[in-house]
Short mmCIF file of C-alpha atoms and ligand atoms in Angstrom, two decimals:
data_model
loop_
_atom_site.label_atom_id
_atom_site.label_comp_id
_atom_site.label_asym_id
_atom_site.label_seq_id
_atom_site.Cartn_x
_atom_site.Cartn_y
_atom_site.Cartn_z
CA UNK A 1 103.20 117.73 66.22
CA UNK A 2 102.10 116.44 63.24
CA UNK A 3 99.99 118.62 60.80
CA UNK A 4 97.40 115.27 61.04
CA UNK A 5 97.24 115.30 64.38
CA UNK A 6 95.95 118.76 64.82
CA UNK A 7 93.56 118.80 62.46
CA UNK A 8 91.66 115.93 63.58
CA UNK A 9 91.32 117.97 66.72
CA UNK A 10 88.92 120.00 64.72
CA UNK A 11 86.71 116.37 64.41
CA UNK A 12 87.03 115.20 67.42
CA UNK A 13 83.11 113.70 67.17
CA UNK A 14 85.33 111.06 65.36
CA UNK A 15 88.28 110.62 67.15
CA UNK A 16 85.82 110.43 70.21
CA UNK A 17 84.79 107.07 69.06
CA UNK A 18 87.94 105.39 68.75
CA UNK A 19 88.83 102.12 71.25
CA UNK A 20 91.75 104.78 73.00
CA UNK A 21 89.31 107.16 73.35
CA UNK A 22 86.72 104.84 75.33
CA UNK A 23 89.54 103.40 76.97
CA UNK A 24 91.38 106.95 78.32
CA UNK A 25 87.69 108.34 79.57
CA UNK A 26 86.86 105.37 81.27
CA UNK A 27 90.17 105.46 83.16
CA UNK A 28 90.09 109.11 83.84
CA UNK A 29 86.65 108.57 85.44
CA UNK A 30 87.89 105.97 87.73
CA UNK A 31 90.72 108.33 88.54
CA UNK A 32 88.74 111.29 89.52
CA UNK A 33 86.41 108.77 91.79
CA UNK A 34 89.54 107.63 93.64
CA UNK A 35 90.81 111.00 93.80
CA UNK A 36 88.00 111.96 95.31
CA UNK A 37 87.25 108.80 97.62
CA UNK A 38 90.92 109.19 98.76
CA UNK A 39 90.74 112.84 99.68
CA UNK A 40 87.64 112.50 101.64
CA UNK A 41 88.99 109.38 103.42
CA UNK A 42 91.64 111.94 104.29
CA UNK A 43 88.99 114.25 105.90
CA UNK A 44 89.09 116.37 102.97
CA UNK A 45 85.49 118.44 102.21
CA UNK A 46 84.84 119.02 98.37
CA UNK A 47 84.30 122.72 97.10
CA UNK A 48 82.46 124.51 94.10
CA UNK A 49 85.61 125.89 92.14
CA UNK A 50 85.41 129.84 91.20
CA UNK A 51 85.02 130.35 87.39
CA UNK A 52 85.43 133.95 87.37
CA UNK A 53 86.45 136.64 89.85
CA UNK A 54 87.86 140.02 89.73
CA UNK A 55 91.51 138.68 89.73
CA UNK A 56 93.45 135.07 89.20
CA UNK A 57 96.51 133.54 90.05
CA UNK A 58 99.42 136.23 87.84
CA UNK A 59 102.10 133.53 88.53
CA UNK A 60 101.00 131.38 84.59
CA UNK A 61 104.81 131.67 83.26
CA UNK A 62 103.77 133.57 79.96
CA UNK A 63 100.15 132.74 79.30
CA UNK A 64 97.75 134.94 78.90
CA UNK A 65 94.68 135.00 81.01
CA UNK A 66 90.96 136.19 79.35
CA UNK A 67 89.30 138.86 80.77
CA UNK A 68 85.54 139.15 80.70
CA UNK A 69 83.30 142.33 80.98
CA UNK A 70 80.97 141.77 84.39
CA UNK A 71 78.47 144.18 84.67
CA UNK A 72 81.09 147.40 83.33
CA UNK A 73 84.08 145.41 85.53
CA UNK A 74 86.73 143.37 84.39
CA UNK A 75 86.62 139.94 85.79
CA UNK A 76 88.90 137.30 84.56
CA UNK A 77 87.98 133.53 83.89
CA UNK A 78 90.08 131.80 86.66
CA UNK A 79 93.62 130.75 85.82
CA UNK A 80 94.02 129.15 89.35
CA UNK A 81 91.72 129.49 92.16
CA UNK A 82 94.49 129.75 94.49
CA UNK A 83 93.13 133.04 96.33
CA UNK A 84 90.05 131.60 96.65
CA UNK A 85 91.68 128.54 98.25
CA UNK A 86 93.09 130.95 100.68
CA UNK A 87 89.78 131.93 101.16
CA UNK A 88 88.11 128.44 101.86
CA UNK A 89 90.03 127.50 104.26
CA UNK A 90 89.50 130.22 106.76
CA UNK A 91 85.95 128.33 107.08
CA UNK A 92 87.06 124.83 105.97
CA UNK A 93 90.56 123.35 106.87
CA UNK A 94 91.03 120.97 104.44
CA UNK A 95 89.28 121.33 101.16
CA UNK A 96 89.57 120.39 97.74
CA UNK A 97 87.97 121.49 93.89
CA UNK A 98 87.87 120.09 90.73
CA UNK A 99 88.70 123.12 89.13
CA UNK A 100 88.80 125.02 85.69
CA UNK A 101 90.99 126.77 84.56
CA UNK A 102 91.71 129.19 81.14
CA UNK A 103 95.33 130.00 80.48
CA UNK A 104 95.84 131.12 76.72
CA UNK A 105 99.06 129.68 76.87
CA UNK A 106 102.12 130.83 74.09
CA UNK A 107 101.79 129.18 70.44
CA UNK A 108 104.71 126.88 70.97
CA UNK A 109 103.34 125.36 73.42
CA UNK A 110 101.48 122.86 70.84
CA UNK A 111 105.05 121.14 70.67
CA UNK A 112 105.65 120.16 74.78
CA UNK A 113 102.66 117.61 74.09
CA UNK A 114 101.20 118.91 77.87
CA UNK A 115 99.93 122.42 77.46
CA UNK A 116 96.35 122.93 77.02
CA UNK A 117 94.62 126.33 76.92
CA UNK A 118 91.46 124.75 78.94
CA UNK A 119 92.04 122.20 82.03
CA UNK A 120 91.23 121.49 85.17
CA UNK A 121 93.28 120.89 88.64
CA UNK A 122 92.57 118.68 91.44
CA UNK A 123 93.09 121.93 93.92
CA UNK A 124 93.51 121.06 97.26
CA UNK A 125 94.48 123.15 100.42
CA UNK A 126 95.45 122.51 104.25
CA UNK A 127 94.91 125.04 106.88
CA UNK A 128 98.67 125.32 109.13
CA UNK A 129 99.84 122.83 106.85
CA UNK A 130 104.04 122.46 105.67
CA UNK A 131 104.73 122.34 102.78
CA UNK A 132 106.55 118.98 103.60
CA UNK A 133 102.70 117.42 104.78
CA UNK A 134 101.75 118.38 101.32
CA UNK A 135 104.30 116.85 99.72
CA UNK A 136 103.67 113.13 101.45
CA UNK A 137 100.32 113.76 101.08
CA UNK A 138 100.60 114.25 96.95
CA UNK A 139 102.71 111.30 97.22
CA UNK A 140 100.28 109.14 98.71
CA UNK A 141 97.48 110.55 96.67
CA UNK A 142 99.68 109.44 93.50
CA UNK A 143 100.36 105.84 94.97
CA UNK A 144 96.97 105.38 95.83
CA UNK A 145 95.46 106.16 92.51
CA UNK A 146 97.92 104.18 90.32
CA UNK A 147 97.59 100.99 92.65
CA UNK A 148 93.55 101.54 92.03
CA UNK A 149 94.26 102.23 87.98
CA UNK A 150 96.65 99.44 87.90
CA UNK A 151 93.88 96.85 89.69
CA UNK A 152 91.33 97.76 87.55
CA UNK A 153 92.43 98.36 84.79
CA UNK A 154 95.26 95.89 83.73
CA UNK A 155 93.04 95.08 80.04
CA UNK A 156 92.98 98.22 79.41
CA UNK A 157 96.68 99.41 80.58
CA UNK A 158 97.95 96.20 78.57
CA UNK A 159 95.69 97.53 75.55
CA UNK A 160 97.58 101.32 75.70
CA UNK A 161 100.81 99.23 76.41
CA UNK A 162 101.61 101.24 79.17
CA UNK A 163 104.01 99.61 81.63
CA UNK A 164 102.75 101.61 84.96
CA UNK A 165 104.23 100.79 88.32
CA UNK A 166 103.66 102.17 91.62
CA UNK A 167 106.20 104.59 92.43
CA UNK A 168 108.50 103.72 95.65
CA UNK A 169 107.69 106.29 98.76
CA UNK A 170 109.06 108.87 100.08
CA UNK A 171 110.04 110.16 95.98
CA UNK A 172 113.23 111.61 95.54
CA UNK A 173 113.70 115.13 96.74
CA UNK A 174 115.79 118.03 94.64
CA UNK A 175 116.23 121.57 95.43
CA UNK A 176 115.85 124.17 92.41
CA UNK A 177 119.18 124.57 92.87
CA UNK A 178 120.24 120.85 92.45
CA UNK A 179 118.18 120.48 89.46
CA UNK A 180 119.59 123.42 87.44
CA UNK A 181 122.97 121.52 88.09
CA UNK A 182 121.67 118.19 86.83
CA UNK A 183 120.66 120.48 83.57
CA UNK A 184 124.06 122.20 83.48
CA UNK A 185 125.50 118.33 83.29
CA UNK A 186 122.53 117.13 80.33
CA UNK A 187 123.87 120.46 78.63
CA UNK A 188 121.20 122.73 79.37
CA UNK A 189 121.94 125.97 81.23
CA UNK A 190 119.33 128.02 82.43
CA UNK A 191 119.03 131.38 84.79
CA UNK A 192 119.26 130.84 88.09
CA UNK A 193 116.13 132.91 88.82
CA UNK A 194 113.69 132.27 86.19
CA UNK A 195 111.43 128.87 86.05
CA UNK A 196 113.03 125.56 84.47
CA UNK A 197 111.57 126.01 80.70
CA UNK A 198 109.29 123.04 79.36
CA UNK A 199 112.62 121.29 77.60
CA UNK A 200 114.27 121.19 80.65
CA UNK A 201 111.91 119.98 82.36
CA UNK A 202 111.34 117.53 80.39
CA UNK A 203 115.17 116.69 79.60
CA UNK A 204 114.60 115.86 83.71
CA UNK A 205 111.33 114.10 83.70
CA UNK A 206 113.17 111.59 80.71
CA UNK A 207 116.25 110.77 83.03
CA UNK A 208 114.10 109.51 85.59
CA UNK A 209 112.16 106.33 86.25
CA UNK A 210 109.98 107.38 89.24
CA UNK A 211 108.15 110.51 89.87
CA UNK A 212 110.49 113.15 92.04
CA UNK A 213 109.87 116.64 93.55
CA UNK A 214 111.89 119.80 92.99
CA UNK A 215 111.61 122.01 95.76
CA UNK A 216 112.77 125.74 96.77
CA UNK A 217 112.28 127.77 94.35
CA UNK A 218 113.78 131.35 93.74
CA UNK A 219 111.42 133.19 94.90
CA UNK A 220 111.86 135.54 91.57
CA UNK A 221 110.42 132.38 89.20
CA UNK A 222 107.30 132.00 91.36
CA UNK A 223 103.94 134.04 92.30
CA UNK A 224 103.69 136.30 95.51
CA UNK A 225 101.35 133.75 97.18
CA UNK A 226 104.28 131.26 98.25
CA UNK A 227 106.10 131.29 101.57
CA UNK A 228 109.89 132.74 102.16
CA UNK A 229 111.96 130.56 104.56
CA UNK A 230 112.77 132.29 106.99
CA UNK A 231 116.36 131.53 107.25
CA UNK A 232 116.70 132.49 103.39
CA UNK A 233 113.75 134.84 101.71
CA UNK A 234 115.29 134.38 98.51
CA UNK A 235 113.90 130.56 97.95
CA UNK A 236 110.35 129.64 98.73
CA UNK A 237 108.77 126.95 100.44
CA UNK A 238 107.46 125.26 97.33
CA UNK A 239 107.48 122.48 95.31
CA UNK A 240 106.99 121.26 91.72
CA UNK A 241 105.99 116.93 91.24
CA UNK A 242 107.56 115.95 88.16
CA UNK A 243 106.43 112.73 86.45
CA UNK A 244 108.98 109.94 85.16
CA UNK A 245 109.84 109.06 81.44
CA UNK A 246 109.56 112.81 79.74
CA UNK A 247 106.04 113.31 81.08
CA UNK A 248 107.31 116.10 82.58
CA UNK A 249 105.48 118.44 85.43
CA UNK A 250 102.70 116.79 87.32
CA UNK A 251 102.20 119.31 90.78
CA UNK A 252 103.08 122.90 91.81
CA UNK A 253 102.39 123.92 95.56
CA UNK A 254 103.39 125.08 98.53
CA UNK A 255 103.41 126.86 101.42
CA UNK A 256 101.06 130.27 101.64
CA UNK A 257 102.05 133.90 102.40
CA UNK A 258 99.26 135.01 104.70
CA UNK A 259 100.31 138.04 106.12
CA UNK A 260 98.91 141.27 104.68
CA UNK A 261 102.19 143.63 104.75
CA UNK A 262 104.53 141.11 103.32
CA UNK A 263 101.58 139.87 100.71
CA UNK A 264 101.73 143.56 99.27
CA UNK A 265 105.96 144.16 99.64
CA UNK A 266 105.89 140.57 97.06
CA UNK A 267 103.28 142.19 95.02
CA UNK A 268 105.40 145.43 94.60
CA UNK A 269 108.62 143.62 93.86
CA UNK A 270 107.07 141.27 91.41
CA UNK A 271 105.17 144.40 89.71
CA UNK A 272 101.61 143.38 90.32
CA UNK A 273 98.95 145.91 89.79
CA UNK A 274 97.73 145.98 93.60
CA UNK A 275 94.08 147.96 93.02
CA UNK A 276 93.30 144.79 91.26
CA UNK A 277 93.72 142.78 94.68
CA UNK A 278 90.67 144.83 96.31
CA UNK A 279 88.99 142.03 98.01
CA UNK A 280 91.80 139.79 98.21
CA UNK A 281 94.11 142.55 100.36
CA UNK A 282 91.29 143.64 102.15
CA UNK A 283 90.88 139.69 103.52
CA UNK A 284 94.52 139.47 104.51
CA UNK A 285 93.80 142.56 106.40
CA UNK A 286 91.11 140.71 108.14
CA UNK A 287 93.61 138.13 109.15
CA UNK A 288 93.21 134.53 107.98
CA UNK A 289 95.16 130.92 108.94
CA UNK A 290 98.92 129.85 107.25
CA UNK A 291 98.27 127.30 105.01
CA UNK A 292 99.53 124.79 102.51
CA UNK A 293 98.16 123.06 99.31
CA UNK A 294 98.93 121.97 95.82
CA UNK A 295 97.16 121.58 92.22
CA UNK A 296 97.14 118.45 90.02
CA UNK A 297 96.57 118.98 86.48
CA UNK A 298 93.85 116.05 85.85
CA UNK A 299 94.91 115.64 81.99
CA UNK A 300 98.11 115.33 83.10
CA UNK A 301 97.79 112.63 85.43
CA UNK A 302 95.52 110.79 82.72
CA UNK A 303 98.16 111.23 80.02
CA UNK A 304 100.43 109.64 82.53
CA UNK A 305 98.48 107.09 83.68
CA UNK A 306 97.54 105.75 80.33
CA UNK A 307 101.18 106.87 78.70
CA UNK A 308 99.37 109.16 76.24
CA UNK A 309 102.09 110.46 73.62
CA UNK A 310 99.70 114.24 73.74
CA UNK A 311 97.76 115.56 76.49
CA UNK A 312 94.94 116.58 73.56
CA UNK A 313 94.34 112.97 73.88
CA UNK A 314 93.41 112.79 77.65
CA UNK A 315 90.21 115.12 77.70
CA UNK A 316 87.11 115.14 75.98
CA UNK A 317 87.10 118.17 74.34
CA UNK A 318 90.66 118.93 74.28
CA UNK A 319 91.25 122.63 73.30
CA UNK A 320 95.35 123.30 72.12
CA UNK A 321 97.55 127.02 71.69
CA UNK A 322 96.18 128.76 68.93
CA UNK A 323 93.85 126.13 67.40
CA UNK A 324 89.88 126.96 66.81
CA UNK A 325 88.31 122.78 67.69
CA UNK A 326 84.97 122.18 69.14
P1 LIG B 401 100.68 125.74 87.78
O1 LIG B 401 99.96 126.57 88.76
O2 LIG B 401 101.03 126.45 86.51
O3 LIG B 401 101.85 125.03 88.33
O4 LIG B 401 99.63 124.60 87.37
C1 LIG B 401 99.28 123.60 88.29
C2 LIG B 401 99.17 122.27 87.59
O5 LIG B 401 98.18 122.34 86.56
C3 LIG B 401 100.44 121.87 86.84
O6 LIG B 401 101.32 121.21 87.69
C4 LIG B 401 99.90 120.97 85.76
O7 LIG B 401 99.62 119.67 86.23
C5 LIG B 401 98.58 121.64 85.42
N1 LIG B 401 98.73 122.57 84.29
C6 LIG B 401 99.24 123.82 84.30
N2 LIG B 401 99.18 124.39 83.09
C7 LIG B 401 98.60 123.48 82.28
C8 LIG B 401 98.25 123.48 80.88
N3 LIG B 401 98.46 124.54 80.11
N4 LIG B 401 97.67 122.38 80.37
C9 LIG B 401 97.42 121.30 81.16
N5 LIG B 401 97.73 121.24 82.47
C10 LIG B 401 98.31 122.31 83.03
MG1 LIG B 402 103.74 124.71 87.91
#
């Protein structure tokens, strides 16, 4: 990134007024009405998203979350709301938030041109959902908004000249293990176990021309909140959406773990400290519904949408790895 570039981040009262500027909120608005109009249309009920809690989602692949002091408790500013998802739906079955999250993500993250340290996720979960409903339901979500976009507004598309079709359904489907090959054959190898890092991911994203899902994960790469399959508890039921054209990841979800005794034999293996999960163990205990459910990354989907080059460009107040802006 370009020395320029961040430093008008710190005056971004100016860059605010810029045509692209206008242009990106307006569409990002429309796109978080349809999101929303969709969902509900879907029988979806729309939730107040946590902000802080005694614990968030561990599974942010090497950020770091911020811890506040509550009252002489730690509580941490949510880096998911996943548990609390879990929560929702033992009283709601389908729900969704628009919610924030704070993820102080690793200083070289400025270059992948999608990290942000402050964002927010269309988070949406299913009660005795698959994770296969989940996946045609982000699909149709996705289709839905871009037709909407693309309707309204072609000026403004034609202005960002951004070429955006509506993908073809069902998207093309690769497991974990299929994709690391693919990588193996662009020349990038990478542990079988681990996550796909952000250039090969995106070495992925720029081979394709449609969005496309990567699915069962090893269950080592991945939090303790995603489901085993039963016939192999070494991949998960899970997914990742990755956007066309170097974009790169759009979605992560899947299906949940639910059941107390297995929830805490994950935590163990993946080294979690368990006192932390007080309330959250204690509610598995309780006993609560399967379920299934995914997050969007809003800026990501705008950035896509409008075929932003940086994802500081596709919020308001964009706030980037190691940089002090309003
Ligand atoms: P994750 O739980 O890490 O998979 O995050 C869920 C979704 O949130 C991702 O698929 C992205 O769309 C979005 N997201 C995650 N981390 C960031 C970030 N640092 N900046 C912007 N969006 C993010
Ligand atoms: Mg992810």
């Amino acid at each position: 990134m370009s020395h320029e570039a961040l430093e008008s981040l710190k005056r971004r009262y100016l860059t605010l007024r810029k045509a692209e500027a206008v242009r990106v909120l307006k569409i990002q608005d429309e796109l978080l009405s349809e999101i929303r109009a969709f969902l509900k249309g879907e029988g979806f009920v729309e939730i107040l998203a946590p902000i802080i809690g005694p614990v968030t989602d561990p599974g942010i692949r090497g950020a770091k979350q911020v811890s506040i002091d509550y009252y002489g408790a730690n509580f941490k500013v949510m880096s998911s709301m996943i548990l609390y998802k879990q929560m929702m739906i033992t009283s709601l079955p389908e729900i969704f938030a628009l919610s924030p999250n704070i993820r102080l993500e690793p200083l070289e993250t400025v270059k992948t041109r999608r990290h942000l340290t402050e964002f927010r996720q269309i988070d949406v979960e299913v009660a005795h959902a698959t994770y296969k409903d989940m996946m045609k339901l982000g699909e149709r979500m996705l289709c839905h908004t871009i037709t909407v976009i693309k309707k309204k507004f072609r000026k403004e598309l034609d202005e960002q000249k951004r070429v955006l079709e509506v993908p073809k359904r069902p998207f093309k489907k690769y497991a974990h293990r299929e994709a690391l090959e693919i990588l193996k054959n662009l020349g990038i190898s990478v542990d079988y176990g681990l996550e796909i890092p952000w250039n090969g991911e995106e070495a992925l994203s720029k081979i394709h021309k449609e969005p496309f899902w990567i699915t069962d994960f090893p269950v080592t790469a991945r939090g303790f909140y995603y489901m085993e399959h039963e016939d192999n508890p070494t991949i998960l039921k899970d997914f990742d959406l990755i956007y066309p054209e170097g974009f790169g990841e759009a979605i992560s979800g899947g299906e949940r773990e639910y059941r107390h005794d297995r929830v805490v034999k994950r935590m163990r293996k993946s080294g979690e400290n368990i006192s932390e999960y007080g309330w959250y163990l204690d509610m598995l205990r309780s006993g609560i519904p399967p379920s299934a459910g995914f997050g969007i990354g809003v800026e990501r989907l705008t950035r896509f949408i409008c075929g932003l080059e940086n994802i500081w460009d596709a919020v308001p107040f964009p706030k980037v790895a190691g940089f002090h802006s309003p």
